Coordinates of C-alpha atoms in Angstrom, one line a residue:
M17 CA 87.3 91.4 100.2
K18 CA 85.3 88.6 102.2
I19 CA 84.9 87.8 105.9
F20 CA 83.3 84.9 107.6
A21 CA 80.5 85.9 109.9
S22 CA 77.6 84.6 111.9
C23 CA 74.2 86.0 112.6
M24 CA 74.1 87.8 116.1
E25 CA 70.3 88.0 115.7
C26 CA 69.9 84.3 115.5
L27 CA 72.1 84.0 118.4
K28 CA 69.8 86.2 120.5
E29 CA 66.6 84.4 119.2
L30 CA 67.8 80.8 119.5
G31 CA 70.1 81.1 122.4
H32 CA 72.8 79.5 120.6
P33 CA 74.8 80.1 117.2
S34 CA 72.7 79.1 114.0
F35 CA 75.7 77.4 112.7
E36 CA 74.9 78.9 109.2
P37 CA 78.3 79.8 107.4
I38 CA 78.0 83.4 106.0
F39 CA 80.7 84.9 103.9
A40 CA 80.0 88.7 103.5
N41 CA 81.7 91.1 101.4
Y42 CA 83.2 94.4 102.4
Y43 CA 84.9 97.1 100.4
D44 CA 86.8 100.4 101.0
E45 CA 84.5 101.2 104.0
P46 CA 85.2 98.1 106.2
V47 CA 81.7 97.1 107.1
A48 CA 80.1 93.8 105.9
Y49 CA 76.2 93.7 105.6
I50 CA 74.8 90.3 106.4
E51 CA 71.5 88.8 105.6
C52 CA 70.9 85.2 107.1
D53 CA 68.4 82.5 105.8
R54 CA 66.0 83.6 108.6
G55 CA 65.8 87.0 107.1
H56 CA 67.9 88.9 109.8
K57 CA 69.8 91.8 108.4
S58 CA 72.8 93.2 110.4
A59 CA 76.1 94.9 109.8
L60 CA 79.6 93.7 110.8
M61 CA 82.1 96.6 111.4
L62 CA 85.7 95.6 111.0
Q63 CA 88.2 97.4 113.5
S64 CA 91.0 96.8 111.0
Q65 CA 92.7 99.8 109.7
K66 CA 93.1 100.5 105.9
F67 CA 96.7 99.3 105.9
E68 CA 95.7 95.9 107.7
V69 CA 92.9 95.3 105.0
L70 CA 95.4 96.1 102.2
L71 CA 98.0 93.6 103.7
E72 CA 95.3 91.0 103.8
S73 CA 94.5 91.8 100.1
A74 CA 98.0 91.6 98.9
A75 CA 98.4 88.1 100.5
N76 CA 95.4 86.8 98.9
A77 CA 96.4 88.2 95.5
L78 CA 99.8 86.5 96.0
I79 CA 98.3 83.2 96.8
E80 CA 96.1 83.4 93.6
G81 CA 99.2 84.3 91.6
Y82 CA 98.4 87.9 90.8
T83 CA 101.9 89.2 91.5
L84 CA 101.6 92.8 90.1
E85 CA 98.3 93.3 92.0
A86 CA 99.9 91.9 95.2
A87 CA 103.1 94.1 94.9
S88 CA 100.9 97.3 94.3
T89 CA 98.6 96.5 97.2
L90 CA 101.6 96.0 99.5
S91 CA 102.9 99.3 98.4
S92 CA 99.5 100.9 99.2
A93 CA 99.5 99.1 102.5
Y94 CA 103.0 100.7 103.5
E95 CA 101.8 104.1 102.6
R96 CA 98.6 103.9 104.5
F97 CA 100.5 102.5 107.5
F98 CA 102.5 105.8 107.4
E99 CA 99.2 107.8 107.4
F100 CA 98.0 105.7 110.5
S101 CA 101.3 106.4 112.2
I102 CA 101.0 110.2 111.5
K103 CA 97.4 109.9 113.2
V104 CA 98.7 108.2 116.2
L105 CA 101.7 110.4 116.8
C106 CA 99.6 113.6 116.1
S107 CA 97.3 112.3 118.8
K108 CA 100.1 111.8 121.2
Q109 CA 101.1 115.3 120.5
G110 CA 97.5 116.6 121.6
V111 CA 96.5 117.4 118.1
N112 CA 92.7 118.0 117.7
E113 CA 91.1 115.6 115.4
K114 CA 89.1 118.3 113.5
E115 CA 92.3 120.1 112.9
F116 CA 94.3 117.1 112.1
N117 CA 91.6 116.3 109.3
N118 CA 91.7 119.8 108.0
T119 CA 95.5 119.7 107.7
F120 CA 95.8 116.3 106.3
K121 CA 93.6 117.1 103.4
D122 CA 96.3 119.0 101.9
V123 CA 98.7 116.0 101.7
S124 CA 96.1 113.2 101.5
R125 CA 96.9 112.7 97.7
Q126 CA 100.6 113.1 98.1
S127 CA 102.4 110.1 99.7
E128 CA 105.8 111.7 99.5
R129 CA 104.6 114.6 101.6
Q130 CA 103.0 112.0 104.0
L131 CA 106.3 110.2 104.3
G132 CA 108.1 113.4 105.2
G133 CA 105.5 114.2 107.8
F134 CA 106.0 110.6 109.3
L135 CA 109.7 111.0 109.4
F136 CA 109.7 114.3 111.4
L137 CA 107.0 112.9 113.8
Y138 CA 109.0 109.8 114.3
L139 CA 112.1 111.8 115.0
L140 CA 110.2 114.0 117.4
E141 CA 108.6 111.0 119.4
F142 CA 111.7 108.7 119.6
G143 CA 114.6 111.1 119.3
E144 CA 116.1 109.3 116.5
S145 CA 115.6 109.1 112.5
Y146 CA 113.7 106.5 111.0
A147 CA 115.9 104.3 108.6
L148 CA 113.9 104.4 105.3
D149 CA 114.7 101.4 103.3
K150 CA 115.5 102.9 99.9
K151 CA 115.2 99.7 98.1
L152 CA 111.5 99.3 99.0
I153 CA 110.8 102.9 97.4
E154 CA 112.7 101.8 94.3
F155 CA 110.8 98.5 93.9
R156 CA 107.5 100.4 94.5
N157 CA 108.4 102.9 91.8
K158 CA 109.4 100.2 89.4
I159 CA 106.0 98.6 89.8
I160 CA 103.7 101.6 89.8
H161 CA 105.4 103.9 87.3
K162 CA 107.0 101.2 84.9
G163 CA 104.5 98.5 85.1
Y164 CA 107.0 96.0 86.0
I165 CA 105.5 92.7 86.6
P166 CA 107.4 90.9 89.3
T167 CA 107.8 87.2 90.0
P168 CA 106.2 85.4 93.0
D169 CA 109.7 85.3 94.7
E170 CA 110.2 89.1 94.4
V171 CA 106.7 89.8 95.7
A172 CA 107.4 87.5 98.7
K173 CA 110.6 89.2 99.5
F174 CA 109.1 92.7 99.0
G175 CA 106.2 91.5 101.3
E176 CA 108.4 90.2 103.9
K177 CA 110.3 93.7 104.0
V178 CA 107.1 95.7 104.1
Y179 CA 105.7 93.5 106.9
S180 CA 108.9 93.7 108.9
Q181 CA 108.9 97.4 108.6
I182 CA 105.3 97.8 109.7
Y183 CA 105.7 95.4 112.6
Q184 CA 108.8 97.1 113.9
I185 CA 107.1 100.6 113.9
T186 CA 104.0 99.1 115.5
Q187 CA 106.1 97.7 118.3
K188 CA 107.7 101.1 118.9
L189 CA 104.3 102.8 118.7
K190 CA 102.8 100.6 121.1
S191 CA 105.7 101.2 123.4
S192 CA 104.9 104.8 123.9
C193 CA 101.5 105.5 122.1
E194 CA 99.4 102.5 123.1
E195 CA 96.5 104.7 124.4
H196 CA 96.6 106.8 121.2
I197 CA 96.5 103.7 119.0
Q198 CA 93.4 102.6 120.7
K199 CA 92.1 106.2 120.4
V200 CA 92.6 106.3 116.5
V201 CA 91.0 102.9 116.2
M202 CA 88.0 103.8 118.2
A203 CA 87.5 107.0 116.3
D204 CA 87.3 105.2 113.1
L205 CA 85.0 102.6 114.6
L206 CA 82.6 105.3 115.9
E207 CA 82.6 107.1 112.4
R208 CA 81.7 103.8 110.6
N209 CA 79.1 103.2 113.4
S210 CA 77.5 106.6 112.7
K211 CA 77.0 106.0 109.1
L212 CA 74.7 102.9 109.7
P213 CA 70.9 103.2 109.9
S214 CA 70.1 103.7 113.5
N215 CA 67.8 100.6 113.6
M216 CA 70.3 98.2 112.2
P217 CA 71.8 95.7 114.4
R218 CA 75.5 95.8 114.3
A219 CA 78.6 93.8 115.7
T220 CA 82.3 94.2 115.5
S221 CA 85.1 92.0 114.4
T222 CA 88.9 92.3 114.8
G223 CA 88.9 91.6 111.0
T224 CA 92.1 90.9 109.3
I225 CA 94.2 87.8 110.0
F226 CA 97.4 88.5 108.2
F227 CA 98.2 91.4 110.2
S228 CA 96.4 92.6 113.3
L229 CA 97.1 95.7 115.6
S230 CA 95.5 93.8 118.5
H231 CA 97.7 90.8 117.9
A232 CA 101.1 92.3 116.9
E233 CA 103.1 91.7 120.2

């Protein structure tokens, strides 16, 4: 994945942006390492959650015509969003972060168990069941387990449904768990920050454009 960045160290030295365009790479850990023409090295930490990055990647894949990759990445984004929602809802229930991590290890490789956990936490928080779209699951299984290669139109419709589901749940979470959304995002950001060399300059970015928690109003 790529992100456009500028050198903050140049800004400090020059008193204005250097206007040097920098396209930096980032991967599973959403941290981009930057080196400008003046030799400054720094890190740009994305505030984006995993599901946001995957949605962005899926959109890029579809634009490039890679329908299978786009569909499978959309499926992963949908699953990672449930993981994020579980974190937020558990935080709302006062679950200790360490104990959450210890428990989540037992379901981290089993998406169906994660979905089950989300469904009951959703019921507990909102007093109503989440209407799971079975067609999304069927299409996902067709892609992942049967290797079906979808058409661009099929992926676009699938993506629209996934995006809509994520957006709707995000709105409900924001209505009752806004503080805990921020808490989960900040905990992730602090963890990324702790892994950087202590002497490395760093900055943050909201990151993704296709879907952003901070802009999903």
